Amino acid sequence: MSFNSNLDTLYRQVIMDHYKNPRNRGVLNDSIVVDMNNPTCGDRIRLTMKVEDGKVDDAKFEGEGCSISMASASMMTQAIKGKDIETALNMSKIFSDMMQGNEYDDSIDLGDIEALQGVSKFPARIKCATLSWKALEKGVATDENAGDKS
Ligand code: FES
């Protein structure tokens, strides 16, 4: 087996593990709530997160979708918990670059998220992978707008 097919197998296992044993599945009370859906298939995700002093204290998700979208949401919540907002948004930008097949900043350790790299070769699945990250970006914008009003 070549190095690349070994890596593909490993990545597939990481994706299936997140799909079957999702991290941070559920709903947080008294939190920012974001509902997003993938218009191409109708699959949906609800992201709830708590932001304190510019830091993501906690994040959970629930929803219905394909293995890529659910695994990506699991990985995303795992990655952003405990991070400051700036770092979380930076990760979102890096992930977006990765999905578009662009060079991406590798100075931040993406952990399990690396396993989704191969999705960039399947344009129809990119929306699946980015659904939860779009929810994150919308949630941060909501939080910032709420801050302006107070
Ligand atoms: Fe619907 Fe992937 S097919 S989110």
Coordinates of C-alpha atoms and ligand atoms in Angstrom, one line a residue:
M1 CA 0.0 0.0 0.0
S2 CA 1.4 3.4 -0.9
F3 CA 2.0 6.2 1.6
N4 CA -0.9 8.1 0.1
S5 CA -3.4 5.3 0.3
N6 CA -2.3 4.6 3.9
L7 CA -3.0 8.3 4.7
D8 CA -6.3 8.2 2.9
T9 CA -7.3 5.1 5.0
L10 CA -6.2 6.9 8.2
Y11 CA -8.1 10.0 7.3
R12 CA -11.2 8.0 6.4
Q13 CA -11.0 6.3 9.8
V14 CA -10.7 9.7 11.6
I15 CA -13.8 11.0 9.7
M16 CA -15.9 8.0 10.5
D17 CA -14.9 8.1 14.1
H18 CA -16.1 11.7 14.5
Y19 CA -19.3 10.7 12.6
K20 CA -20.1 7.7 14.7
N21 CA -18.8 9.2 18.0
P22 CA -19.5 12.9 17.6
R23 CA -17.7 15.2 20.1
N24 CA -19.8 18.0 21.7
R25 CA -23.1 16.8 20.4
G26 CA -26.0 18.6 22.2
V27 CA -27.4 22.0 22.9
L28 CA -26.1 24.6 25.4
N29 CA -28.6 26.7 27.3
D30 CA -28.2 30.5 27.5
S31 CA -25.9 30.6 24.5
I32 CA -25.5 31.9 21.0
V33 CA -27.7 29.8 18.7
V34 CA -27.1 29.5 15.0
D35 CA -29.1 27.4 12.5
M36 CA -27.6 26.7 9.2
N37 CA -28.6 24.5 6.3
N38 CA -26.9 23.3 3.2
P39 CA -29.2 24.5 0.4
T40 CA -28.1 21.8 -2.0
C41 CA -29.4 19.0 0.2
G42 CA -31.4 20.5 3.0
D43 CA -29.2 19.1 5.7
R44 CA -29.0 21.3 8.8
I45 CA -27.0 22.0 11.8
R46 CA -27.7 24.0 15.0
L47 CA -24.6 25.3 16.7
T48 CA -24.8 26.7 20.2
M49 CA -21.8 28.3 21.8
K50 CA -20.8 30.4 24.8
V51 CA -18.4 33.2 24.4
E52 CA -16.8 34.9 27.4
D53 CA -14.2 37.6 27.4
G54 CA -13.5 37.0 23.7
K55 CA -13.0 33.3 24.1
V56 CA -15.1 30.3 23.1
D57 CA -15.9 28.8 26.5
D58 CA -18.0 26.0 25.1
A59 CA -19.6 24.8 21.8
K60 CA -22.1 22.1 20.9
F61 CA -23.9 21.0 17.8
E62 CA -26.8 18.9 16.7
G63 CA -28.3 18.3 13.3
E64 CA -28.9 15.9 10.5
G65 CA -26.5 15.5 7.7
C66 CA -24.0 13.4 5.8
S67 CA -20.9 11.9 7.4
I68 CA -18.7 14.7 6.2
S69 CA -21.0 17.5 7.6
M70 CA -21.4 15.8 11.0
A71 CA -17.8 14.8 11.3
S72 CA -16.7 18.3 10.3
A73 CA -19.0 19.8 13.0
S74 CA -17.6 17.5 15.6
M75 CA -14.0 18.4 14.6
M76 CA -14.9 22.1 14.5
T77 CA -16.4 22.3 18.0
Q78 CA -13.4 20.3 19.3
A79 CA -11.0 22.7 17.7
I80 CA -12.5 26.0 18.8
K81 CA -13.3 25.2 22.4
G82 CA -11.0 27.2 24.6
K83 CA -9.7 29.3 21.7
D84 CA -10.0 33.1 21.5
I85 CA -12.4 34.3 18.8
E86 CA -9.5 35.6 16.6
T87 CA -7.9 32.2 16.5
A88 CA -11.2 30.4 15.9
L89 CA -11.9 32.7 12.9
N90 CA -8.4 32.2 11.7
M91 CA -9.0 28.5 11.7
S92 CA -12.1 29.0 9.7
K93 CA -10.1 30.9 7.1
I94 CA -7.5 28.2 7.0
F95 CA -10.2 25.6 6.6
S96 CA -11.8 27.5 3.8
D97 CA -8.4 27.8 2.0
M98 CA -7.9 24.1 2.5
M99 CA -11.3 23.3 1.0
Q100 CA -10.6 25.5 -2.0
G101 CA -7.3 23.7 -2.6
N102 CA -5.3 26.8 -1.9
E103 CA -2.1 27.0 0.1
Y104 CA -3.0 27.4 3.7
D105 CA -1.3 28.7 6.9
D106 CA 0.1 25.7 8.6
S107 CA 1.3 27.6 11.7
I108 CA -1.8 26.5 13.6
D109 CA -2.2 22.9 14.6
L110 CA -5.6 21.8 13.1
G111 CA -5.5 18.4 14.7
D112 CA -8.2 16.0 13.3
I113 CA -9.4 18.6 10.8
E114 CA -6.5 17.7 8.6
A115 CA -8.4 14.5 7.8
L116 CA -10.9 16.5 5.7
Q117 CA -8.2 17.8 3.2
G118 CA -9.3 15.3 0.6
V119 CA -12.8 16.8 0.4
S120 CA -11.3 19.7 -1.6
K121 CA -11.1 17.2 -4.6
F122 CA -14.9 16.8 -4.5
P123 CA -16.5 20.2 -5.1
A124 CA -20.0 18.9 -4.4
R125 CA -19.0 18.0 -0.8
I126 CA -17.2 21.2 0.1
K127 CA -20.5 22.8 1.3
C128 CA -20.9 19.7 3.6
A129 CA -17.5 20.3 5.2
T130 CA -17.9 24.1 5.6
L131 CA -21.4 24.1 7.0
S132 CA -20.4 24.2 10.6
W133 CA -17.7 26.7 10.0
K134 CA -20.2 29.0 8.4
A135 CA -22.3 28.6 11.5
L136 CA -19.3 29.6 13.6
E137 CA -18.7 32.7 11.6
K138 CA -22.4 33.7 11.8
G139 CA -22.4 33.1 15.5
V140 CA -19.4 35.3 16.1
A141 CA -21.0 38.1 14.0
T142 CA -24.2 37.7 16.1
D143 CA -22.2 38.0 19.3
E144 CA -20.4 41.1 18.1
N145 CA -23.7 42.7 17.0
A146 CA -25.2 41.9 20.4
G147 CA -22.2 43.5 22.0
D148 CA -22.7 46.7 20.1
K149 CA -26.3 47.0 21.3
S150 CA -25.5 46.6 25.0
Ligands
FES1 FE1 -26.1 17.3 3.0 FE2 -23.6 16.7 3.1 S1 -25.1 15.9 1.7 S2 -24.6 18.3 4.2

